[in-house]
PDB file of C-alpha atoms in Angstrom:
ATOM      1  CA  UNK P  51     -13.673 -30.996 -21.457  1.00  0.00           C
ATOM      2  CA  UNK P  52     -16.059 -29.168 -19.156  1.00  0.00           C
ATOM      3  CA  UNK P  53     -15.293 -25.688 -20.453  1.00  0.00           C
ATOM      4  CA  UNK P  54     -14.093 -24.534 -17.039  1.00  0.00           C
ATOM      5  CA  UNK P  55     -12.917 -20.972 -16.824  1.00  0.00           C
ATOM      6  CA  UNK P  56      -9.641 -20.231 -15.087  1.00  0.00           C
ATOM      7  CA  UNK P  57     -10.047 -17.399 -12.611  1.00  0.00           C
ATOM      8  CA  UNK P  58      -7.286 -15.499 -10.933  1.00  0.00           C
ATOM      9  CA  UNK P  59      -6.564 -16.432  -7.343  1.00  0.00           C
ATOM     10  CA  UNK P  60      -8.420 -13.432  -5.987  1.00  0.00           C
ATOM     11  CA  UNK P  61     -11.675 -14.534  -7.588  1.00  0.00           C
ATOM     12  CA  UNK P  62     -11.147 -18.090  -6.375  1.00  0.00           C
ATOM     13  CA  UNK P  63     -10.462 -16.862  -2.842  1.00  0.00           C
ATOM     14  CA  UNK P  64     -13.597 -14.722  -2.896  1.00  0.00           C
ATOM     15  CA  UNK P  65     -15.702 -17.656  -4.088  1.00  0.00           C
ATOM     16  CA  UNK P  66     -14.395 -19.894  -1.309  1.00  0.00           C
ATOM     17  CA  UNK P  67     -14.974 -17.167   1.264  1.00  0.00           C
ATOM     18  CA  UNK P  68     -18.575 -16.692   0.065  1.00  0.00           C
ATOM     19  CA  UNK P  69     -19.376 -20.346   0.787  1.00  0.00           C
ATOM     20  CA  UNK P  70     -17.821 -20.184   4.249  1.00  0.00           C
ATOM     21  CA  UNK P  71     -14.443 -21.828   3.617  1.00  0.00           C
ATOM     22  CA  UNK P  72     -12.331 -21.564   6.793  1.00  0.00           C
ATOM     23  CA  UNK P  73      -9.098 -19.748   6.003  1.00  0.00           C
ATOM     24  CA  UNK P  74      -6.573 -19.006   8.672  1.00  0.00           C
ATOM     25  CA  UNK P  75      -7.522 -15.746  10.359  1.00  0.00           C
ATOM     26  CA  UNK P  76      -4.282 -14.026   9.324  1.00  0.00           C
ATOM     27  CA  UNK P  77      -4.728 -14.988   5.686  1.00  0.00           C
ATOM     28  CA  UNK P  78      -8.390 -13.976   5.716  1.00  0.00           C
ATOM     29  CA  UNK P  79      -7.521 -10.603   7.246  1.00  0.00           C
ATOM     30  CA  UNK P  80      -4.751 -10.088   4.675  1.00  0.00           C
ATOM     31  CA  UNK P  81      -7.165 -10.713   1.793  1.00  0.00           C
ATOM     32  CA  UNK P  82      -9.858  -8.529   3.373  1.00  0.00           C
ATOM     33  CA  UNK P  83      -7.423  -5.619   3.560  1.00  0.00           C
ATOM     34  CA  UNK P  84      -6.084  -6.386   0.090  1.00  0.00           C
ATOM     35  CA  UNK P  85      -9.642  -6.098  -1.235  1.00  0.00           C
ATOM     36  CA  UNK P  86     -10.036  -2.810   0.624  1.00  0.00           C
ATOM     37  CA  UNK P  87      -6.904  -1.613  -1.197  1.00  0.00           C
ATOM     38  CA  UNK P  88      -8.378  -2.828  -4.501  1.00  0.00           C
ATOM     39  CA  UNK P  89     -11.504  -0.813  -3.826  1.00  0.00           C
ATOM     40  CA  UNK P  90      -9.386   2.238  -2.988  1.00  0.00           C
ATOM     41  CA  UNK P  91      -7.484   1.803  -6.266  1.00  0.00           C
ATOM     42  CA  UNK P  92     -10.713   1.462  -8.236  1.00  0.00           C
ATOM     43  CA  UNK P  93     -12.042   4.673  -6.673  1.00  0.00           C
ATOM     44  CA  UNK P  94      -8.817   6.710  -6.864  1.00  0.00           C
ATOM     45  CA  UNK P  95      -6.795   5.266  -9.730  1.00  0.00           C
ATOM     46  CA  UNK P  96      -3.748   4.531  -7.532  1.00  0.00           C
ATOM     47  CA  UNK P  97      -2.747   2.788  -4.318  1.00  0.00           C
ATOM     48  CA  UNK P  98      -0.953   5.692  -2.592  1.00  0.00           C
ATOM     49  CA  UNK P  99      -3.097   5.839   0.532  1.00  0.00           C
ATOM     50  CA  UNK P 100      -2.266   8.611   2.970  1.00  0.00           C
ATOM     51  CA  UNK P 101      -2.628   8.319   6.720  1.00  0.00           C
ATOM     52  CA  UNK P 102      -5.063  11.237   6.630  1.00  0.00           C
ATOM     53  CA  UNK P 103      -7.338   9.363   4.186  1.00  0.00           C
ATOM     54  CA  UNK P 104      -7.274   5.957   5.858  1.00  0.00           C
ATOM     55  CA  UNK P 105      -4.795   5.361   8.685  1.00  0.00           C
ATOM     56  CA  UNK P 106      -5.353   1.586   9.059  1.00  0.00           C
ATOM     57  CA  UNK P 107      -4.954   0.949   5.324  1.00  0.00           C
ATOM     58  CA  UNK P 108      -1.906   3.224   5.163  1.00  0.00           C
ATOM     59  CA  UNK P 109      -0.356   1.269   8.052  1.00  0.00           C
ATOM     60  CA  UNK P 110      -1.136  -2.053   6.338  1.00  0.00           C
ATOM     61  CA  UNK P 111       0.685  -0.831   3.221  1.00  0.00           C
ATOM     62  CA  UNK P 112       3.716   0.090   5.344  1.00  0.00           C
ATOM     63  CA  UNK P 113       3.688  -3.374   6.950  1.00  0.00           C
ATOM     64  CA  UNK P 114       3.603  -5.051   3.509  1.00  0.00           C
ATOM     65  CA  UNK P 115       6.687  -3.088   2.482  1.00  0.00           C
ATOM     66  CA  UNK P 116       8.449  -4.056   5.708  1.00  0.00           C
ATOM     67  CA  UNK P 117       7.503  -7.719   5.311  1.00  0.00           C
ATOM     68  CA  UNK P 118       8.849  -7.783   1.755  1.00  0.00           C
ATOM     69  CA  UNK P 119      12.151  -6.316   2.952  1.00  0.00           C
ATOM     70  CA  UNK P 120      12.246  -8.794   5.821  1.00  0.00           C
ATOM     71  CA  UNK P 121      12.079  -6.009   8.424  1.00  0.00           C
ATOM     72  CA  UNK P 122       8.992  -7.328  10.178  1.00  0.00           C
ATOM     73  CA  UNK P 123       9.127  -9.949  12.905  1.00  0.00           C
ATOM     74  CA  UNK P 124       6.157 -11.818  11.489  1.00  0.00           C
ATOM     75  CA  UNK P 125       5.833 -14.051   8.458  1.00  0.00           C
ATOM     76  CA  UNK P 126       7.180 -12.772   5.147  1.00  0.00           C
ATOM     77  CA  UNK P 127       4.851 -12.202   2.221  1.00  0.00           C
ATOM     78  CA  UNK P 128       4.164 -15.208   0.049  1.00  0.00           C
ATOM     79  CA  UNK P 129       4.998 -15.173  -3.664  1.00  0.00           C
ATOM     80  CA  UNK P 130       1.241 -15.080  -4.313  1.00  0.00           C
ATOM     81  CA  UNK P 131       0.756 -12.021  -2.108  1.00  0.00           C
ATOM     82  CA  UNK P 132       3.665 -10.234  -3.783  1.00  0.00           C
ATOM     83  CA  UNK P 133       2.241 -11.013  -7.225  1.00  0.00           C
ATOM     84  CA  UNK P 134      -1.232  -9.805  -6.239  1.00  0.00           C
ATOM     85  CA  UNK P 135       0.224  -6.534  -4.986  1.00  0.00           C
ATOM     86  CA  UNK P 136       2.451  -6.168  -8.054  1.00  0.00           C
ATOM     87  CA  UNK P 137      -0.556  -6.751 -10.313  1.00  0.00           C
ATOM     88  CA  UNK P 138      -2.421  -3.757  -8.862  1.00  0.00           C
ATOM     89  CA  UNK P 139       0.528  -1.387  -9.108  1.00  0.00           C
ATOM     90  CA  UNK P 140       1.639  -1.592  -5.483  1.00  0.00           C
ATOM     91  CA  UNK P 141       4.576   0.729  -4.868  1.00  0.00           C
ATOM     92  CA  UNK P 142       7.219  -1.084  -2.843  1.00  0.00           C
ATOM     93  CA  UNK P 143       9.024   2.185  -2.190  1.00  0.00           C
ATOM     94  CA  UNK P 144       7.010   5.098  -0.870  1.00  0.00           C
ATOM     95  CA  UNK P 145       6.527   7.806  -3.463  1.00  0.00           C
ATOM     96  CA  UNK P 146       4.895   9.957  -0.781  1.00  0.00           C
ATOM     97  CA  UNK P 147       8.165  10.198   1.123  1.00  0.00           C
ATOM     98  CA  UNK P 148       9.784  11.690  -1.967  1.00  0.00           C
ATOM     99  CA  UNK P 149       6.820  14.000  -2.513  1.00  0.00           C
ATOM    100  CA  UNK P 150       6.900  15.253   1.082  1.00  0.00           C
ATOM    101  CA  UNK P 151      10.663  15.792   0.881  1.00  0.00           C
ATOM    102  CA  UNK P 152      10.256  17.863  -2.289  1.00  0.00           C
ATOM    103  CA  UNK P 153       7.505  19.922  -0.658  1.00  0.00           C
ATOM    104  CA  UNK P 154       9.786  20.752   2.285  1.00  0.00           C
ATOM    105  CA  UNK P 155      12.712  21.413  -0.064  1.00  0.00           C
ATOM    106  CA  UNK P 156      10.573  23.843  -2.071  1.00  0.00           C
ATOM    107  CA  UNK P 157       9.490  25.571   1.145  1.00  0.00           C
ATOM    108  CA  UNK P 158      13.160  25.989   2.053  1.00  0.00           C
ATOM    109  CA  UNK P 159      13.924  27.331  -1.427  1.00  0.00           C
ATOM    110  CA  UNK P 160      11.052  29.822  -1.118  1.00  0.00           C
ATOM    111  CA  UNK P 161      12.406  30.908   2.276  1.00  0.00           C
ATOM    112  CA  UNK P 162      15.883  31.450   0.765  1.00  0.00           C
ATOM    113  CA  UNK P 163      14.442  33.462  -2.137  1.00  0.00           C
ATOM    114  CA  UNK P 164      12.414  35.603   0.257  1.00  0.00           C
ATOM    115  CA  UNK P 165      15.053  36.145   2.975  1.00  0.00           C
ATOM    116  CA  UNK P 166      18.326  35.620   1.121  1.00  0.00           C
ATOM    117  CA  UNK P 167      19.629  32.973   3.531  1.00  0.00           C
ATOM    118  CA  UNK P 168      18.912  29.510   4.912  1.00  0.00           C
ATOM    119  CA  UNK P 169      19.045  30.351   8.612  1.00  0.00           C
ATOM    120  CA  UNK P 170      15.576  29.108   9.446  1.00  0.00           C
ATOM    121  CA  UNK P 171      14.615  29.624  13.074  1.00  0.00           C
ATOM    122  CA  UNK P 172      13.886  26.433  14.985  1.00  0.00           C
ATOM    123  CA  UNK P 173      10.582  26.381  16.825  1.00  0.00           C
ATOM    124  CA  UNK P 174      10.209  23.773  19.561  1.00  0.00           C
ATOM    125  CA  UNK P 175       6.834  22.488  20.077  1.00  0.00           C
TER     126      UNK P 175
END
């Protein structure tokens, strides 16, 4: 026995990339962005990226959700990609949508408490 260590797929991929292994461009780009998300998680403690913080990464997250649901015209996520995302706490449903809804609901509740009604004027614009 050679005493080989078993590394997770991410480490193996990184090692192959470092020696110039030719991945398909789509796969290489997926792993590059995945590693960007890993770095974000390491810096922030979560993977809830907002568009204001990093629009391209936020969009990539949205695309991963769509691919998992089968809503995207391109190739679905592989089992490996799903597992990698699951392993870092990827949220397949957007928590931010719920947070934004609650913020707007609370604004409406504040308006009702202040004015006694829910007849909010509509402003076009």
